[in-house]
């Protein structure tokens, strides 16, 4: 019989145990770190997109406000331009309708310094003019403008235009048009005065846009182009030919385009700003080129990734150390048993088996006792390991707490940006409103006053948006502290804010559980009823007590709400089907406030089953002094 081949020595049991602990814990720690990192990354991307949308909406609103102010100034020159056509038409009639026989220089001297005269033929070409730089220019190159002046030439009325840059020199001029009696030519006057630039510098597109852009750290720059693709403000770039093609495409399609540089990661958006006004031949619409850079976001993500990597490495190091210690302590009984068994095997039969009372290893009972003792020792060691795991869990809790604090800091920064935006926009609205009131007082009875009223409507809309955003923030940031409130004074105060509406309300003596935000529900519902119901709408407010609740109904005699819209009407940014639909925040705020007070809100028909006879918004509130509250 051959000799047995010696067994190959295996790795120590302590090493296997340490590897098993590492394989069990490392994936869990890595997964937690990865999920946390992806969650923060998603939140940063969402905040950046919302910030981008708010910035672009602010730019469009600001451009519209600036253009409205410039339009008011431009119209102050209309009377001077209209009077200038008297000598111009007289000279045309004196020459018998023959432009070659007209003395345009004499007419220009009669009108005074700053006036230039133009005769545009039926083909849209400047045939005769006192401005040699503009002679022979063909307006068919600008199809929209050519169609406008052709309509003026075939008509019979004076038409004033805006103050726009001259095509050849870029000098600001005020233009106006008058058709000749035979409709063969269109007479044009251009007025260039130093006062025009002086008075218009107070309202400039680029300064207003730059103020908003400076609030967004993700924007590297902004450039503005007019309807011809001419750069109005901003620095020139080497690839401007390609950019101008995109600008003209955005203007032609009247839409927003965007391109992304795969190398640098920059996103360039061409934002079309519609400033078209059918009352003027010139189109003041613009295209804003916004260059977004991901450098700030990437730097923040890189820092966060480095922080997560450092925490992960520290965690792995701690786990490794704990694994070594745990393996050492867990294998100690085995090592002791091996030492004792080896001593017995060497002949030291009296050597005790150090396994809690085991005296003789050769006996089966003693072997079982030794195994039981070893098991007890192992359990004790496992409990020690459990304490180590508990300490590690506390370490993880501290890391989670630190990350939660970082998220809170990020939230505070977001609120800071919102505070800055709301403050600056509110200041701009207040200044614009002040100047609008001053101008409106001076233009009372003039047709320009209508444009100013439209501008004030835009300011009111901006104020409403800021108010809604602030209300939403108050709802999210402050824990509701409900107290008994008399419902009747809150309703009547909001009715006083709508003196032009026909509102029926019988009064109530009930008190409900609410806070200082309750009037916002009635302000939004009354405002919506008046806006969508039409000038002759009738509004009725009903309050009915139903046990421990109060049901409030705001009903109107307007066109009503279709069944397809009712279900989603109170969702965020969900707007109605009417052309007057606003931002969709009003009813969303109403739902949040009603639910904040423990109630429910729904859209209904004023007359059940007949949506066309008016709408009704019904919501419930908890009564004060009942089982539902104080």
Coordinates of C-alpha atoms in Angstrom, one line a residue:
X1 CA 0.0 0.0 0.0
X2 CA 1.5 3.3 -1.0
X3 CA 2.0 6.2 1.3
X4 CA -0.6 9.0 1.4
X5 CA 0.3 12.1 -0.5
X6 CA 0.5 15.1 1.9
X7 CA -2.5 17.5 1.7
X8 CA -1.8 20.9 0.2
X9 CA -2.0 23.6 2.9
X10 CA -5.0 26.0 2.5
X11 CA -5.3 29.7 3.3
X12 CA -6.0 30.6 6.9
X13 CA -9.6 30.6 8.0
X14 CA -9.3 34.2 9.3
X15 CA -8.5 35.3 5.8
X16 CA -11.6 33.6 4.3
X17 CA -13.7 35.2 7.1
X18 CA -12.3 38.7 6.4
X19 CA -12.9 38.4 2.7
X20 CA -16.5 37.2 3.3
X21 CA -17.2 40.3 5.5
X22 CA -15.7 42.6 2.9
X23 CA -17.7 41.0 0.1
X24 CA -20.9 41.4 2.1
X25 CA -20.4 45.1 3.2
X26 CA -18.5 46.7 0.3
X27 CA -21.3 46.4 -2.3
X28 CA -23.9 47.8 0.2
X29 CA -21.7 50.9 1.0
X30 CA -21.0 51.4 -2.7
X31 CA -24.7 51.2 -3.6
X32 CA -25.7 53.7 -0.9
X33 CA -23.0 56.1 -2.1
X34 CA -24.0 55.7 -5.7
X35 CA -27.8 56.2 -5.1
X36 CA -27.1 59.3 -3.0
X37 CA -24.8 60.8 -5.7
X38 CA -27.3 60.2 -8.5
X39 CA -30.1 61.7 -6.4
X40 CA -28.1 64.9 -5.8
X41 CA -27.1 65.0 -9.5
X42 CA -30.7 64.7 -10.6
X43 CA -31.7 67.5 -8.2
X44 CA -29.0 69.8 -9.5
X45 CA -30.0 69.2 -13.2
X46 CA -33.7 69.8 -12.4
X47 CA -32.8 73.1 -10.6
X48 CA -30.6 74.2 -13.5
X49 CA -33.4 73.5 -16.0
X50 CA -36.0 75.5 -13.9
X51 CA -33.5 78.3 -13.5
X52 CA -33.0 78.4 -17.3
X53 CA -36.7 78.5 -17.9
X54 CA -37.2 81.3 -15.4
X55 CA -34.3 83.3 -16.9
X56 CA -35.6 83.0 -20.5
X57 CA -39.1 83.9 -19.4
X58 CA -37.7 87.0 -17.6
X59 CA -35.8 88.0 -20.7
X60 CA -38.9 87.8 -22.9
X61 CA -40.9 89.8 -20.4
X62 CA -38.2 92.4 -20.0
X63 CA -37.7 92.8 -23.7
X64 CA -41.5 93.3 -24.1
X65 CA -41.5 95.9 -21.3
X66 CA -38.6 97.8 -22.8
X67 CA -40.1 97.7 -26.3
X68 CA -43.4 99.1 -24.9
X69 CA -41.5 102.0 -23.3
X70 CA -39.6 102.7 -26.5
X71 CA -42.9 102.5 -28.4
X72 CA -44.4 105.2 -26.2
X73 CA -41.4 107.5 -26.8
X74 CA -41.4 106.8 -30.6
X75 CA -45.1 107.8 -30.9
X76 CA -44.3 111.2 -29.3
X77 CA -42.7 112.1 -32.7
X78 CA -45.8 111.2 -34.8
X79 CA -47.3 114.7 -34.9
X80 CA -44.0 116.3 -36.1
X81 CA -43.7 113.6 -38.8
X82 CA -47.3 114.1 -40.0
X83 CA -46.9 117.9 -40.3
X84 CA -43.7 117.3 -42.3
X85 CA -45.7 115.6 -45.1
X86 CA -47.5 118.9 -46.0
X87 CA -44.6 120.5 -47.9
X88 CA -43.6 117.1 -49.3
X89 CA -47.0 116.4 -50.9
X90 CA -47.2 120.0 -52.1
X91 CA -43.9 119.7 -53.9
X92 CA -45.1 116.4 -55.5
X93 CA -48.3 118.0 -56.8
X94 CA -46.3 121.1 -58.0
X95 CA -44.1 118.8 -60.0
X96 CA -47.2 117.2 -61.6
X97 CA -46.3 113.8 -60.0
X98 CA -42.9 113.8 -61.7
X99 CA -40.2 113.0 -59.1
X100 CA -37.5 114.3 -61.5
X101 CA -39.1 117.7 -61.4
X102 CA -39.2 117.9 -57.6
X103 CA -36.8 120.0 -55.6
X104 CA -36.2 117.7 -52.7
X105 CA -33.3 119.7 -51.2
X106 CA -35.5 122.8 -50.9
X107 CA -38.3 120.8 -49.2
X108 CA -35.7 119.3 -46.8
X109 CA -34.4 122.8 -45.9
X110 CA -38.0 123.9 -45.3
X111 CA -38.6 121.0 -43.0
X112 CA -35.5 121.8 -41.0
X113 CA -32.3 120.0 -40.0
X114 CA -32.5 116.3 -39.4
X115 CA -35.1 115.4 -42.0
X116 CA -34.4 113.2 -45.0
X117 CA -36.9 112.6 -47.9
X118 CA -37.4 109.4 -49.8
X119 CA -39.6 108.3 -52.7
X120 CA -40.2 104.6 -52.9
X121 CA -41.6 103.2 -56.2
X122 CA -44.1 100.4 -56.7
X123 CA -41.2 97.9 -56.8
X124 CA -40.1 98.8 -53.3
X125 CA -36.9 100.6 -54.5
X126 CA -35.8 104.0 -53.1
X127 CA -35.8 105.9 -56.4
X128 CA -35.2 109.5 -55.2
X129 CA -33.8 110.7 -51.8
X130 CA -31.9 113.4 -50.1
X131 CA -29.8 110.7 -48.4
X132 CA -27.3 109.4 -51.0
X133 CA -26.4 106.4 -48.8
X134 CA -29.9 105.0 -49.1
X135 CA -30.5 105.6 -52.8
X136 CA -31.4 102.5 -54.8
X137 CA -32.0 100.3 -51.8
X138 CA -34.5 97.5 -52.7
X139 CA -36.9 96.7 -49.8
X140 CA -37.9 93.4 -51.5
X141 CA -34.9 92.0 -49.7
X142 CA -37.0 92.3 -46.6
X143 CA -40.3 90.6 -47.7
X144 CA -42.2 91.4 -44.5
X145 CA -41.4 95.1 -44.7
X146 CA -42.1 95.3 -48.4
X147 CA -45.5 93.8 -47.9
X148 CA -46.2 96.4 -45.2
X149 CA -45.2 99.5 -47.2
X150 CA -47.0 98.2 -50.3
X151 CA -50.2 98.2 -48.3
X152 CA -49.5 101.7 -47.1
X153 CA -48.8 102.9 -50.7
X154 CA -52.1 101.5 -51.9
X155 CA -54.0 103.1 -49.0
X156 CA -54.8 106.8 -48.2
X157 CA -53.6 107.3 -44.7
X158 CA -50.5 108.6 -42.9
X159 CA -48.5 105.8 -41.3
X160 CA -46.0 106.3 -38.6
X161 CA -43.1 103.8 -38.0
X162 CA -40.8 103.1 -35.1
X163 CA -37.4 104.6 -34.4
X164 CA -35.0 102.1 -36.0
X165 CA -31.4 102.0 -37.1
X166 CA -30.7 103.2 -40.7
X167 CA -29.7 100.3 -42.9
X168 CA -26.6 102.0 -44.4
X169 CA -25.2 103.9 -41.4
X170 CA -26.9 102.4 -38.4
X171 CA -28.0 105.8 -37.2
X172 CA -31.3 105.9 -35.3
X173 CA -34.1 107.5 -37.3
X174 CA -37.8 108.0 -36.8
X175 CA -39.6 107.1 -40.1
X176 CA -43.1 107.8 -41.4
X177 CA -45.0 107.2 -44.7
X178 CA -47.6 108.9 -46.8
X179 CA -48.9 107.5 -50.2
X180 CA -49.1 109.9 -53.1
X181 CA -52.6 110.7 -54.4
X182 CA -51.9 108.6 -57.6
X183 CA -50.5 105.7 -55.5
X184 CA -47.5 105.5 -57.8
X185 CA -45.0 106.3 -55.0
X186 CA -44.8 106.1 -51.3
X187 CA -43.4 109.2 -49.6
X188 CA -41.1 108.6 -46.7
X189 CA -39.7 110.9 -44.1
X190 CA -36.7 110.1 -41.9
X191 CA -35.9 112.2 -38.8
X192 CA -32.5 111.9 -37.2
X193 CA -32.1 114.0 -34.0
X194 CA -29.5 113.8 -31.3
X195 CA -32.3 113.9 -28.8
X196 CA -33.6 110.5 -30.1
X197 CA -30.5 108.6 -28.9
X198 CA -30.3 110.7 -25.8
X199 CA -33.8 109.9 -24.6
X200 CA -33.7 106.2 -25.7
X201 CA -30.5 105.4 -23.8
X202 CA -32.5 105.1 -20.6
X203 CA -34.3 102.1 -22.0
X204 CA -32.0 99.6 -23.7
X205 CA -32.5 95.9 -24.4
X206 CA -29.0 94.8 -23.7
X207 CA -28.8 96.3 -20.2
X208 CA -32.1 94.8 -19.2
X209 CA -31.2 91.4 -20.5
X210 CA -27.7 91.5 -19.0
X211 CA -29.2 92.2 -15.5
X212 CA -31.2 89.0 -15.7
X213 CA -28.4 86.9 -17.2
X214 CA -26.0 88.0 -14.5
X215 CA -28.2 86.2 -12.0
X216 CA -27.7 82.8 -13.7
X217 CA -24.2 81.4 -13.2
X218 CA -24.7 78.9 -15.9
X219 CA -24.9 81.5 -18.7
X220 CA -21.6 82.6 -20.2
X221 CA -23.0 85.4 -22.4
X222 CA -25.9 86.9 -24.3
X223 CA -26.1 88.5 -27.7
X224 CA -29.1 90.2 -29.3
X225 CA -29.9 90.3 -33.0
X226 CA -32.6 92.3 -34.8
X227 CA -34.9 91.0 -37.5
X228 CA -32.3 91.4 -40.2
X229 CA -29.8 89.2 -38.3
X230 CA -27.7 92.2 -37.3
X231 CA -25.8 92.0 -34.0
X232 CA -27.4 94.6 -31.7
X233 CA -25.3 93.9 -28.6
X234 CA -22.5 91.5 -27.7
X235 CA -19.0 90.6 -28.9
X236 CA -18.2 89.3 -32.3
X237 CA -17.3 85.6 -32.7
X238 CA -15.2 83.9 -35.4
X239 CA -18.1 81.6 -36.4
X240 CA -20.6 84.4 -36.6
X241 CA -21.6 83.4 -40.2
X242 CA -22.9 80.1 -39.0
X243 CA -24.6 81.7 -36.0
X244 CA -26.3 84.3 -38.1
X245 CA -27.8 81.5 -40.2
X246 CA -29.3 80.0 -37.1
X247 CA -30.5 83.5 -35.9
X248 CA -32.3 84.0 -39.3
X249 CA -33.8 80.5 -39.1
X250 CA -35.1 81.2 -35.6
X251 CA -36.6 84.5 -36.8
X252 CA -38.0 82.9 -40.0
X253 CA -39.6 80.0 -38.0
X254 CA -40.5 82.3 -35.1
X255 CA -39.3 79.6 -32.7
X256 CA -36.5 78.8 -30.3
X257 CA -33.5 76.8 -31.7
X258 CA -30.6 75.3 -29.8
X259 CA -27.2 73.7 -30.7
X260 CA -24.8 71.9 -28.5
X261 CA -21.0 71.8 -28.8
X262 CA -20.0 68.2 -28.1
X263 CA -16.4 69.2 -27.4
X264 CA -16.9 72.0 -24.9
X265 CA -20.3 71.0 -23.6
X266 CA -21.7 74.4 -24.3
X267 CA -25.4 74.8 -25.1
X268 CA -26.4 77.7 -27.3
X269 CA -30.1 78.7 -27.5
X270 CA -31.5 81.1 -30.0
X271 CA -34.6 82.6 -28.2
X272 CA -37.1 84.3 -30.5
X273 CA -38.7 87.3 -28.8
X274 CA -41.9 88.3 -30.7
X275 CA -42.3 92.1 -30.7
X276 CA -44.3 92.3 -33.9
X277 CA -46.9 95.1 -34.0
X278 CA -49.3 95.3 -37.0
X279 CA -49.6 99.1 -36.5
X280 CA -46.0 99.6 -37.7
X281 CA -44.1 98.6 -40.9
X282 CA -40.9 97.7 -39.0
X283 CA -40.7 94.4 -37.1
X284 CA -39.0 95.0 -33.8
X285 CA -38.8 91.3 -33.0
X286 CA -35.4 90.1 -31.8
X287 CA -33.5 86.8 -31.3
X288 CA -31.5 86.4 -28.1
X289 CA -28.4 84.1 -28.3
X290 CA -27.9 82.6 -24.9
X291 CA -24.7 80.5 -24.3
X292 CA -25.1 78.1 -21.4
X293 CA -22.0 76.5 -19.9
X294 CA -21.9 73.4 -17.8
X295 CA -18.7 74.4 -16.1
X296 CA -20.3 75.5 -12.8
X297 CA -22.5 72.4 -12.6
X298 CA -19.6 70.1 -13.6
X299 CA -17.3 71.7 -11.0
X300 CA -20.0 71.2 -8.3
X301 CA -20.6 67.6 -9.5
X302 CA -16.8 67.0 -9.6
X303 CA -16.5 68.3 -6.0
X304 CA -19.4 66.2 -4.9
X305 CA -17.9 63.1 -6.7
X306 CA -14.6 63.7 -5.0
X307 CA -16.3 64.0 -1.6
X308 CA -18.2 60.8 -2.2
X309 CA -15.0 59.0 -3.3
X310 CA -13.2 60.1 -0.2
X311 CA -16.0 59.0 2.1
X312 CA -16.2 55.7 0.2
X313 CA -12.4 55.1 0.6
X314 CA -12.6 55.9 4.3
X315 CA -15.6 53.6 4.7
X316 CA -13.7 50.8 2.9
X317 CA -10.7 51.3 5.1
X318 CA -12.8 51.2 8.2
X319 CA -14.6 48.1 7.0
X320 CA -11.2 46.4 6.2
X321 CA -9.9 47.2 9.7
X322 CA -13.1 46.0 11.3
X323 CA -13.0 42.9 9.2
X324 CA -9.4 42.1 10.3
X325 CA -10.3 42.6 14.0
X326 CA -13.5 40.6 13.6
X327 CA -11.7 37.7 11.9
X328 CA -9.0 37.8 14.5
X329 CA -11.4 37.6 17.4
X330 CA -13.8 35.1 15.7
X331 CA -11.0 32.6 14.9
X332 CA -9.4 32.8 18.4
X333 CA -11.4 29.8 19.8
X334 CA -10.4 27.7 16.8
X335 CA -6.7 28.6 17.3
X336 CA -6.9 27.8 21.0
X337 CA -8.7 24.4 20.2
X338 CA -6.0 23.6 17.6
X339 CA -3.2 24.4 20.1
X340 CA -4.8 22.2 22.8
X341 CA -5.5 19.4 20.4
X342 CA -2.0 19.5 19.1
X343 CA -0.7 19.4 22.7
X344 CA -2.9 16.3 23.4
X345 CA -1.7 14.7 20.2
X346 CA 1.9 15.2 21.3
X347 CA 1.2 13.3 24.5
X348 CA 0.1 15.9 26.9
X349 CA -3.1 14.1 27.8
X350 CA -3.6 16.1 31.0
X351 CA -3.7 19.4 29.2
X352 CA -7.2 20.8 29.4
X353 CA -9.2 21.7 26.4
X354 CA -9.8 25.4 26.8
X355 CA -13.3 25.3 25.7
X356 CA -15.3 26.2 28.8
X357 CA -15.1 23.1 31.0
X358 CA -14.1 20.5 28.4
X359 CA -11.7 18.0 30.1
X360 CA -11.1 15.1 27.8
X361 CA -11.1 15.6 24.0
X362 CA -11.1 11.8 23.1
X363 CA -14.5 11.3 24.7
X364 CA -17.5 12.0 22.5
X365 CA -19.3 13.8 25.2
X366 CA -16.3 15.9 25.9
X367 CA -16.1 16.6 22.1
X368 CA -19.7 17.7 22.1
X369 CA -19.1 19.8 25.2
X370 CA -16.1 21.3 23.5
X371 CA -18.2 22.1 20.4
X372 CA -20.9 23.6 22.5
X373 CA -18.4 25.6 24.3
X374 CA -16.8 26.7 21.1
X375 CA -20.2 27.6 19.8
X376 CA -20.9 29.7 22.9
X377 CA -17.6 31.4 22.4
X378 CA -18.4 32.0 18.8
X379 CA -21.8 33.5 19.7
X380 CA -20.0 35.8 22.2
X381 CA -17.6 36.9 19.5
X382 CA -20.5 37.5 17.1
X383 CA -22.1 39.8 19.6
X384 CA -18.8 41.7 19.8
X385 CA -18.9 41.9 16.0
X386 CA -22.5 43.1 16.2
X387 CA -21.4 46.0 18.4
X388 CA -18.8 46.9 15.8
X389 CA -21.4 46.9 13.1
X390 CA -23.6 49.1 15.3
X391 CA -20.7 51.6 15.6
X392 CA -20.3 51.4 11.8
X393 CA -24.0 52.1 11.4
X394 CA -23.6 55.2 13.6
X395 CA -20.8 56.3 11.3
X396 CA -23.1 55.8 8.3
X397 CA -25.8 57.9 10.0
X398 CA -23.3 60.7 10.6
X399 CA -22.4 60.6 6.9
X400 CA -26.1 60.7 5.9
X401 CA -26.6 63.6 8.3
X402 CA -23.7 65.5 6.7
X403 CA -25.1 64.9 3.2
X404 CA -28.5 66.0 4.4
X405 CA -26.9 69.3 5.7
X406 CA -25.3 69.7 2.2
X407 CA -28.7 69.3 0.6
X408 CA -30.2 71.8 3.0
X409 CA -27.4 74.3 2.1
X410 CA -28.2 73.7 -1.6
X411 CA -31.9 74.4 -0.9
X412 CA -31.0 77.6 0.9
X413 CA -28.9 78.7 -2.0
X414 CA -31.8 78.0 -4.3
X415 CA -34.1 80.1 -2.1
X416 CA -31.4 82.9 -2.1
X417 CA -31.5 82.9 -5.9
X418 CA -35.3 83.1 -5.9
X419 CA -35.2 86.0 -3.3
X420 CA -32.7 87.8 -5.5
X421 CA -34.8 87.3 -8.7
X422 CA -38.1 88.2 -7.0
X423 CA -36.5 91.3 -5.4
X424 CA -34.9 92.6 -8.7
X425 CA -38.0 91.8 -10.8
X426 CA -40.2 93.5 -8.2
X427 CA -37.9 96.6 -8.2
X428 CA -38.1 96.6 -12.0
X429 CA -41.9 96.3 -11.9
X430 CA -42.2 99.1 -9.3
X431 CA -40.0 101.4 -11.4
X432 CA -41.9 100.5 -14.6
X433 CA -45.2 101.0 -12.8
X434 CA -44.2 104.4 -11.5
X435 CA -43.1 105.7 -14.9
X436 CA -46.2 104.2 -16.4
X437 CA -48.4 106.1 -14.0
X438 CA -46.6 109.3 -14.7
X439 CA -46.8 108.8 -18.5
X440 CA -50.5 107.7 -18.2
X441 CA -51.3 110.9 -16.3
X442 CA -49.7 113.0 -19.1
X443 CA -51.2 111.0 -21.9
X444 CA -54.8 110.9 -20.6
X445 CA -57.1 111.2 -23.6
X446 CA -54.4 110.4 -26.1
X447 CA -54.4 107.2 -28.2
X448 CA -50.9 106.3 -26.8
X449 CA -52.5 105.8 -23.4
X450 CA -53.9 102.5 -24.6
X451 CA -50.4 101.1 -25.2
X452 CA -49.4 102.3 -21.7
X453 CA -52.4 100.5 -20.2
X454 CA -51.3 97.3 -22.0
X455 CA -47.9 97.8 -20.5
X456 CA -49.5 98.1 -17.0
X457 CA -51.4 94.9 -17.7
X458 CA -48.2 93.2 -18.4
X459 CA -46.7 94.6 -15.1
X460 CA -49.8 93.3 -13.2
X461 CA -49.3 89.8 -14.7
X462 CA -45.6 89.9 -13.6
X463 CA -46.6 90.9 -10.1
X464 CA -49.2 88.1 -10.0
X465 CA -46.5 85.6 -11.0
X466 CA -44.1 86.8 -8.4
X467 CA -46.9 86.7 -5.8
X468 CA -47.8 83.1 -6.7
X469 CA -44.2 82.0 -6.5
X470 CA -43.8 83.6 -3.1
X471 CA -47.1 81.9 -1.9
X472 CA -45.9 78.5 -3.0
X473 CA -42.6 79.0 -1.3
X474 CA -44.4 80.0 2.0
X475 CA -46.5 76.9 1.7
X476 CA -43.5 74.6 1.4
X477 CA -41.2 76.3 3.8
X478 CA -43.5 77.0 6.8
X479 CA -45.3 74.4 8.9
X480 CA -48.9 75.3 9.0
X481 CA -50.1 76.6 12.4
X482 CA -53.9 76.6 12.1
X483 CA -56.0 78.8 14.3
X484 CA -59.7 79.8 14.3
X485 CA -60.5 82.5 11.8
X486 CA -63.7 84.3 11.0
X487 CA -64.6 83.4 7.4
X488 CA -66.8 86.4 6.6
X489 CA -64.1 89.2 7.0
X490 CA -61.7 87.2 4.8
X491 CA -64.3 86.9 2.0
X492 CA -65.4 90.5 2.2
X493 CA -61.8 91.9 2.1
X494 CA -61.2 90.0 -1.1
X495 CA -64.5 91.1 -2.6
X496 CA -63.4 94.7 -2.1
X497 CA -60.3 94.1 -4.3
X498 CA -62.6 93.4 -7.2
X499 CA -64.9 96.5 -7.3
X500 CA -65.7 96.0 -11.1
X501 CA -67.1 92.5 -10.6
X502 CA -70.8 91.8 -9.9
X503 CA -70.4 89.6 -6.8
X504 CA -73.3 88.2 -4.7
X505 CA -72.5 87.1 -1.1
X506 CA -75.0 86.7 1.8
X507 CA -72.5 86.6 4.6
X508 CA -71.7 84.0 7.2
X509 CA -70.8 83.8 10.9
X510 CA -68.8 80.6 10.8
X511 CA -65.2 80.3 11.9
X512 CA -62.8 77.9 10.3
X513 CA -59.3 76.5 11.0
X514 CA -56.8 78.3 8.7
X515 CA -53.9 80.7 8.7
X516 CA -53.0 84.1 7.0
X517 CA -52.8 82.5 3.6
X518 CA -56.5 81.7 3.4
X519 CA -57.5 85.0 1.5
X520 CA -55.2 83.8 -1.3
X521 CA -57.8 81.1 -2.1
X522 CA -60.6 83.6 -2.7
X523 CA -58.3 86.1 -4.5
X524 CA -57.4 83.4 -7.1
X525 CA -60.9 82.0 -7.5
X526 CA -62.5 85.5 -7.9
X527 CA -59.8 86.6 -10.2
X528 CA -60.3 83.5 -12.4
X529 CA -64.0 83.8 -12.5
X530 CA -63.8 87.5 -13.6
X531 CA -61.1 86.8 -16.1
X532 CA -62.7 83.9 -17.9
X533 CA -66.3 84.8 -17.3
X534 CA -66.4 87.8 -19.5
X535 CA -67.4 91.5 -18.8
X536 CA -71.0 90.6 -17.8
X537 CA -70.2 87.6 -15.6
X538 CA -72.1 87.3 -12.3
X539 CA -70.3 85.7 -9.4
X540 CA -71.9 84.2 -6.3
X541 CA -70.2 83.0 -3.1
X542 CA -72.1 80.5 -1.0
X543 CA -71.1 79.1 2.4
X544 CA -72.9 76.0 3.7
X545 CA -72.2 74.3 7.1
X546 CA -72.0 70.5 6.8
X547 CA -71.5 69.0 10.2
X548 CA -67.8 69.6 11.2
X549 CA -67.0 71.0 7.8
X550 CA -67.9 74.1 5.8
X551 CA -68.4 73.9 2.1
X552 CA -67.6 77.1 0.2
X553 CA -68.7 77.6 -3.5
X554 CA -67.5 80.3 -5.9
X555 CA -69.9 80.2 -8.8
X556 CA -70.0 82.2 -12.0
X557 CA -72.3 82.6 -15.1
X558 CA -69.4 82.4 -17.5
X559 CA -68.8 79.7 -20.2
X560 CA -68.1 77.0 -17.7
X561 CA -65.5 74.2 -17.6
X562 CA -65.5 71.2 -19.9
X563 CA -65.5 67.8 -18.2
X564 CA -62.1 66.9 -19.9
X565 CA -60.4 69.8 -18.1
X566 CA -62.0 69.4 -14.6
X567 CA -60.0 66.4 -13.5
X568 CA -56.5 68.0 -14.0
X569 CA -57.4 71.6 -13.4
X570 CA -55.7 71.9 -10.1
X571 CA -52.4 70.3 -11.1
X572 CA -49.3 72.4 -11.3
X573 CA -48.9 74.4 -14.5
X574 CA -52.2 72.9 -15.8
X575 CA -54.1 75.6 -17.7
X576 CA -57.6 75.8 -19.1
X577 CA -58.5 75.6 -22.7
X578 CA -59.4 79.3 -22.9
X579 CA -57.1 81.7 -24.8
X580 CA -56.8 83.8 -21.7
X581 CA -55.4 80.9 -19.6
X582 CA -52.5 82.1 -17.5
X583 CA -49.5 80.3 -15.8
X584 CA -51.7 77.6 -14.3
X585 CA -50.4 78.4 -10.8
X586 CA -53.5 80.0 -9.3
X587 CA -55.7 76.9 -9.0
X588 CA -52.7 74.8 -8.0
X589 CA -52.1 77.2 -5.1
X590 CA -55.8 77.0 -4.2
X591 CA -55.5 73.2 -4.0
X592 CA -52.3 73.3 -1.9
X593 CA -53.9 75.8 0.6
X594 CA -57.2 73.9 0.9
X595 CA -55.3 70.6 1.5
X596 CA -53.1 72.5 4.0
X597 CA -56.2 73.2 6.0
X598 CA -57.4 69.6 5.8
X599 CA -60.1 70.2 3.1
X600 CA -60.9 69.1 -0.4
X601 CA -61.4 71.1 -3.6
X602 CA -63.1 70.3 -6.9
X603 CA -64.4 71.8 -10.1
X604 CA -68.2 71.5 -10.8
X605 CA -71.0 72.9 -12.9
X606 CA -73.0 75.8 -11.6
X607 CA -76.1 74.0 -12.8
X608 CA -75.5 70.2 -12.5
X609 CA -75.1 68.4 -15.8
X610 CA -75.0 71.7 -17.8
X611 CA -71.4 72.8 -18.1
X612 CA -72.2 75.7 -20.6
X613 CA -74.2 77.6 -17.9
X614 CA -71.3 78.5 -15.7
X615 CA -68.6 77.0 -13.5
X616 CA -68.4 76.4 -9.7
X617 CA -65.3 75.7 -7.6
X618 CA -66.3 74.1 -4.4
X619 CA -64.0 73.4 -1.4
X620 CA -64.4 72.3 2.2
X621 CA -62.8 73.7 5.4
X622 CA -62.8 72.4 8.9
X623 CA -64.9 74.4 11.4
X624 CA -63.2 75.8 14.4
X625 CA -64.4 74.6 17.8
X626 CA -65.3 71.1 16.7
X627 CA -63.6 67.7 17.0
X628 CA -61.4 68.7 14.1
X629 CA -59.4 71.4 15.8
X630 CA -59.2 74.2 18.5

